Tab-separated table of C-alpha atoms and ligand atoms in Angstrom:
chain	number	residue	atom	x	y	z
A	11	MET	CA	-100.221	24.701	-122.730
A	12	LYS	CA	-100.397	28.770	-122.166
A	13	SER	CA	-103.461	30.094	-123.534
A	14	SER	CA	-105.043	26.597	-123.460
A	15	ALA	CA	-105.508	27.138	-119.829
A	16	VAL	CA	-105.873	30.531	-120.052
A	17	ILE	CA	-109.130	29.724	-121.965
A	18	PHE	CA	-110.055	27.232	-119.771
A	19	ALA	CA	-109.653	28.794	-116.715
A	20	SER	CA	-111.655	31.919	-118.444
A	21	ILE	CA	-114.490	29.240	-119.176
A	22	LEU	CA	-114.529	28.380	-115.761
A	23	GLY	CA	-114.318	32.060	-114.406
A	24	LEU	CA	-111.569	30.690	-112.304
A	25	VAL	CA	-109.857	34.040	-113.215
A	26	SER	CA	-111.836	36.479	-111.858
A	27	ALA	CA	-113.862	33.511	-109.095
A	28	SER	CA	-112.981	34.207	-105.575
A	29	PRO	CA	-110.825	31.940	-103.876
A	30	SER	CA	-113.043	29.902	-102.165
A	31	ARG	CA	-115.955	29.370	-104.864
A	32	PHE	CA	-114.643	25.984	-105.785
A	33	ASP	CA	-115.311	22.938	-103.664
A	34	LYS	CA	-112.212	21.507	-102.858
A	35	ARG	CA	-113.655	18.216	-103.277
A	36	SER	CA	-114.927	18.754	-107.409
A	37	GLN	CA	-111.088	19.329	-108.691
A	38	PRO	CA	-108.802	16.906	-109.498
A	39	GLN	CA	-107.210	15.728	-106.223
A	40	GLY	CA	-103.227	14.792	-106.093
A	41	LEU	CA	-100.630	14.770	-103.334
A	42	ASP	CA	-96.676	15.109	-103.538
A	43	VAL	CA	-94.519	12.871	-101.674
A	44	SER	CA	-90.282	12.900	-101.365
A	45	GLY	CA	-87.990	10.463	-99.694
A	46	TRP	CA	-89.671	11.270	-96.458
A	47	GLN	CA	-93.016	9.320	-97.216
A	48	GLY	CA	-90.655	6.040	-98.621
A	49	ASP	CA	-92.870	3.534	-100.568
A	50	VAL	CA	-96.535	4.634	-101.123
A	51	ASN	CA	-98.975	2.327	-100.809
A	52	TRP	CA	-100.541	4.062	-104.713
A	53	SER	CA	-103.238	1.538	-105.072
A	54	GLN	CA	-104.896	2.868	-101.898
A	55	VAL	CA	-104.211	6.384	-102.815
A	56	LYS	CA	-106.136	5.546	-105.857
A	57	ALA	CA	-108.824	4.524	-103.942
A	58	ASN	CA	-109.098	7.332	-101.973
A	59	GLY	CA	-109.851	9.587	-105.023
A	60	ALA	CA	-106.252	10.504	-106.226
A	61	SER	CA	-106.140	12.206	-109.849
A	62	PHE	CA	-102.424	13.033	-109.568
A	63	ALA	CA	-99.345	12.759	-108.147
A	64	MET	CA	-95.901	15.277	-107.764
A	65	ILE	CA	-92.478	13.201	-106.950
A	66	LYS	CA	-89.685	14.539	-105.809
A	67	ALA	CA	-86.615	13.388	-107.892
A	68	THR	CA	-83.866	15.022	-106.935
A	69	GLU	CA	-81.972	18.423	-105.632
A	70	SER	CA	-79.236	20.869	-106.373
A	71	THR	CA	-76.316	18.283	-108.171
A	72	ASP	CA	-76.269	16.024	-106.241
A	73	TYR	CA	-79.412	14.515	-103.948
A	74	ILE	CA	-81.957	11.473	-105.975
A	75	ASN	CA	-85.019	10.686	-103.744
A	76	ALA	CA	-83.898	7.016	-103.209
A	77	TYR	CA	-88.197	5.930	-103.485
A	78	PHE	CA	-88.139	7.453	-106.980
A	79	ALA	CA	-88.888	4.467	-108.938
A	80	GLN	CA	-91.107	3.221	-106.425
A	81	GLN	CA	-93.089	6.479	-106.551
A	82	TYR	CA	-93.030	7.494	-110.086
A	83	ASN	CA	-93.657	4.376	-111.353
A	84	GLY	CA	-96.097	3.267	-108.906
A	85	ALA	CA	-98.656	6.317	-109.887
A	86	TYR	CA	-98.699	5.257	-112.892
A	87	ASN	CA	-99.460	2.179	-112.359
A	88	VAL	CA	-102.457	2.936	-110.759
A	89	GLY	CA	-103.266	4.943	-113.591
A	90	LEU	CA	-102.950	8.482	-112.091
A	91	ILE	CA	-100.894	11.347	-113.852
A	92	ARG	CA	-97.672	11.695	-112.390
A	93	GLY	CA	-94.986	14.669	-112.487
A	94	ALA	CA	-91.276	14.599	-111.163
A	95	TYR	CA	-89.847	17.755	-109.352
A	96	HIS	CA	-86.872	19.215	-108.807
A	97	PHE	CA	-85.452	20.888	-105.557
A	98	ALA	CA	-83.701	23.513	-106.667
A	99	HIS	CA	-80.512	24.903	-104.859
A	100	PRO	CA	-79.857	28.620	-106.525
A	101	GLY	CA	-76.740	30.140	-106.531
A	102	GLN	CA	-75.262	26.650	-106.020
A	103	SER	CA	-74.481	25.474	-109.403
A	104	SER	CA	-76.267	27.498	-112.667
A	105	GLY	CA	-80.213	26.405	-113.581
A	106	ALA	CA	-78.659	24.828	-116.313
A	107	ALA	CA	-76.826	22.218	-114.558
A	108	GLN	CA	-79.755	21.801	-111.784
A	109	ALA	CA	-82.011	20.937	-115.336
A	110	ASP	CA	-79.878	18.622	-116.643
A	111	TYR	CA	-79.602	16.693	-113.339
A	112	PHE	CA	-83.253	16.419	-113.278
A	113	LEU	CA	-83.823	15.572	-116.657
A	114	ALA	CA	-80.746	12.951	-116.159
A	115	HIS	CA	-82.559	11.233	-113.400
A	116	GLY	CA	-86.644	11.240	-114.225
A	117	GLY	CA	-87.196	14.953	-114.429
A	118	GLY	CA	-87.984	14.327	-118.426
A	119	TRP	CA	-91.308	15.144	-119.662
A	120	SER	CA	-93.654	13.140	-122.504
A	121	ALA	CA	-96.609	13.263	-124.330
A	122	ASP	CA	-98.512	10.492	-122.953
A	123	GLY	CA	-101.196	11.829	-121.404
A	124	LYS	CA	-100.036	10.781	-118.152
A	125	THR	CA	-97.002	13.078	-117.462
A	126	LEU	CA	-96.460	16.559	-116.196
A	127	PRO	CA	-94.326	18.770	-116.750
A	128	GLY	CA	-91.531	18.889	-114.159
A	129	MET	CA	-91.439	21.654	-111.320
A	130	ILE	CA	-89.309	23.171	-109.810
A	131	ASP	CA	-89.696	23.426	-106.306
A	132	LEU	CA	-88.322	26.829	-105.106
A	133	GLU	CA	-88.444	27.959	-100.864
A	134	ALA	CA	-86.257	28.892	-98.191
A	135	ASN	CA	-82.724	27.091	-97.317
A	136	GLY	CA	-84.049	26.626	-93.323
A	137	ALA	CA	-83.540	30.304	-92.151
A	138	GLN	CA	-81.721	31.490	-95.570
A	139	THR	CA	-84.635	32.282	-97.421
A	140	CYS	CA	-83.504	33.623	-100.565
A	141	TRP	CA	-80.196	31.426	-100.814
A	142	GLY	CA	-77.644	34.519	-99.878
A	143	ILE	CA	-78.377	35.182	-103.950
A	144	SER	CA	-79.711	39.101	-104.508
A	145	ALA	CA	-82.854	39.193	-106.648
A	146	SER	CA	-81.671	39.412	-110.355
A	147	GLU	CA	-79.102	36.079	-109.267
A	148	MET	CA	-82.778	34.104	-108.267
A	149	VAL	CA	-84.559	35.580	-111.126
A	150	SER	CA	-81.528	34.486	-114.061
A	151	PHE	CA	-80.954	30.985	-112.272
A	152	ILE	CA	-84.915	30.210	-112.691
A	153	HIS	CA	-84.618	31.513	-116.419
A	154	ASP	CA	-81.704	28.887	-116.969
A	155	PHE	CA	-83.143	26.100	-115.301
A	156	GLY	CA	-86.574	27.112	-117.257
A	157	ASN	CA	-84.948	27.586	-120.961
A	158	THR	CA	-82.606	24.722	-120.422
A	159	TYR	CA	-85.550	22.595	-119.654
A	160	HIS	CA	-87.656	24.134	-122.377
A	161	ALA	CA	-84.772	23.155	-124.937
A	162	ARG	CA	-85.003	19.708	-123.759
A	163	THR	CA	-88.818	18.402	-123.420
A	164	GLY	CA	-90.688	21.449	-125.644
A	165	ARG	CA	-92.386	22.457	-122.263
A	166	TYR	CA	-91.792	24.953	-119.591
A	167	PRO	CA	-91.485	23.802	-115.521
A	168	MET	CA	-94.221	24.813	-113.208
A	169	ILE	CA	-92.876	26.543	-110.462
A	170	TYR	CA	-93.784	25.913	-107.225
A	171	CYS	CA	-93.424	28.451	-104.952
A	172	GLY	CA	-95.247	30.391	-101.825
A	173	ALA	CA	-96.040	33.774	-102.619
A	174	SER	CA	-94.265	36.023	-100.139
A	175	TRP	CA	-91.257	33.890	-101.102
A	176	TRP	CA	-91.054	34.680	-104.540
A	177	ASN	CA	-91.882	38.283	-104.068
A	178	GLU	CA	-89.007	38.533	-101.534
A	179	CYS	CA	-86.710	36.692	-103.658
A	180	THR	CA	-87.162	37.790	-107.403
A	181	GLY	CA	-88.000	41.139	-106.435
A	182	SER	CA	-91.677	40.261	-107.729
A	183	ASN	CA	-90.865	39.068	-111.054
A	184	THR	CA	-93.749	38.996	-113.286
A	185	GLY	CA	-91.080	37.695	-116.334
A	186	PHE	CA	-92.598	33.966	-115.611
A	187	ALA	CA	-96.082	33.866	-115.117
A	188	ALA	CA	-96.781	33.797	-119.140
A	189	ASN	CA	-94.832	30.269	-119.411
A	190	TYR	CA	-94.574	28.698	-116.286
A	191	PRO	CA	-97.743	26.944	-114.782
A	192	LEU	CA	-97.700	27.853	-110.797
A	193	VAL	CA	-97.935	25.298	-108.150
A	194	LEU	CA	-98.577	27.650	-105.372
A	195	ALA	CA	-97.854	26.743	-101.737
A	196	ASP	CA	-100.507	27.841	-99.919
A	197	TRP	CA	-101.463	25.956	-96.875
A	198	ALA	CA	-104.619	27.250	-95.891
A	199	SER	CA	-108.369	26.560	-95.945
A	200	SER	CA	-109.116	29.030	-98.924
A	201	ARG	CA	-106.522	30.099	-101.252
A	202	GLY	CA	-104.700	33.377	-100.225
A	203	ALA	CA	-102.337	35.788	-102.123
A	204	LEU	CA	-100.677	34.680	-105.458
A	205	PRO	CA	-97.091	35.691	-106.489
A	206	ALA	CA	-96.711	38.524	-108.543
A	207	GLY	CA	-97.266	37.912	-112.285
A	208	TRP	CA	-99.923	34.940	-111.843
A	209	SER	CA	-103.820	35.901	-112.534
A	210	TYR	CA	-104.549	31.855	-110.959
A	211	GLU	CA	-102.707	28.754	-109.728
A	212	THR	CA	-102.521	25.528	-111.999
A	213	PHE	CA	-102.262	23.620	-108.596
A	214	TRP	CA	-102.315	24.731	-105.214
A	215	GLN	CA	-100.874	22.858	-102.497
A	216	TYR	CA	-103.161	23.264	-99.711
A	217	ALA	CA	-102.313	21.622	-97.088
A	218	ASN	CA	-98.767	19.468	-95.613
A	219	SER	CA	-101.164	16.631	-94.098
A	220	GLY	CA	-103.901	15.030	-95.111
A	221	LYS	CA	-105.762	11.686	-96.437
A	222	PHE	CA	-102.857	11.071	-98.852
A	223	PRO	CA	-99.254	10.457	-98.032
A	224	GLY	CA	-97.239	13.598	-98.269
A	225	ASP	CA	-98.963	17.253	-99.789
A	226	GLN	CA	-102.669	17.554	-99.849
A	227	ASP	CA	-103.015	19.084	-103.364
A	228	LEU	CA	-106.041	20.360	-105.957
A	229	PHE	CA	-105.763	21.000	-110.057
A	230	ASN	CA	-107.122	24.182	-110.901
A	231	GLY	CA	-109.939	22.745	-113.369
A	232	ASP	CA	-111.336	19.359	-114.074
A	233	GLU	CA	-110.160	16.055	-114.828
A	234	ALA	CA	-110.356	17.241	-118.676
A	235	GLY	CA	-108.750	20.281	-118.034
A	236	LEU	CA	-105.547	18.374	-115.677
A	237	LYS	CA	-105.450	15.745	-119.063
A	238	ARG	CA	-104.350	18.449	-121.348
A	239	MET	CA	-102.063	19.953	-118.847
A	240	ALA	CA	-100.310	16.948	-119.132
A	241	LEU	CA	-100.464	16.706	-122.672
A	242	GLY	CA	-99.339	20.253	-123.257
A	243	HIS	CA	-102.603	21.312	-125.347
B	323	LIG	C1	-102.312	-0.929	-99.878
B	323	LIG	O1	-103.767	-0.943	-99.567
B	323	LIG	C2	-104.651	-1.666	-99.638
B	323	LIG	C3	-105.955	-0.907	-99.936
B	323	LIG	O2	-105.920	-0.142	-98.831
B	323	LIG	C4	-104.888	-2.575	-99.527
B	323	LIG	O3	-105.735	-3.647	-99.528
B	323	LIG	C5	-103.242	-3.005	-98.993
B	323	LIG	O4	-103.285	-4.690	-98.760
B	323	LIG	C6	-102.102	-2.131	-99.191
B	323	LIG	N1	-100.804	-3.138	-99.130
B	323	LIG	C7	-99.470	-3.041	-98.732
B	323	LIG	C8	-98.216	-3.296	-99.345
B	323	LIG	O5	-99.784	-2.148	-97.442
């Protein structure tokens, strides 16, 4: 996955491209949704041009998105590439326990060409940006989650974060970029700084509203690359 993604990005010149070089409309478009969006009209999402969707499955070890089945199966049924995500509560239980909970409630991966690897959503807990734990504890938590996910699925999870969150809460750790695809949170008209370690984003969440329900996302490549990302090639 890593090597093909890097080669693919190099072919397109994405690694050295300026953030605004590629027209957003030429890249596969998608969305991410959670329980807040309720039942989603997937036929409409597909008709509006979506290629992929990321769907919240779980939080911590005690919350399941009540709309997960409608959202995850509905996206698949209209032909979208879909993936599940876990909203992490770092420090409230181990990374392994949270990965196990995610995997038990929809977060798995299969090589059907329609399923993205799971994603860990890393962001502030309200005013408590880093969940009250140290950078080294945060790094250990993410490794524990990712290694558990990898042992069970053969894929490393994608990491969703903003650059400033990552740099503050992991101490600008550069040890994840080689294996963990980045889903960059950056609500802006052109892509800003990347978190420490990554030289490109795999997905970019560029707005929190738009033509699709939920957040608006772009894949950093073309449709064939998106399919390879799903397959892990
Ligand atoms: C979903 O969207 C389609 C296309 O816009 C529309 O025809 C259909 O009535 C919608 N379904 C529901 C249940 O709202």
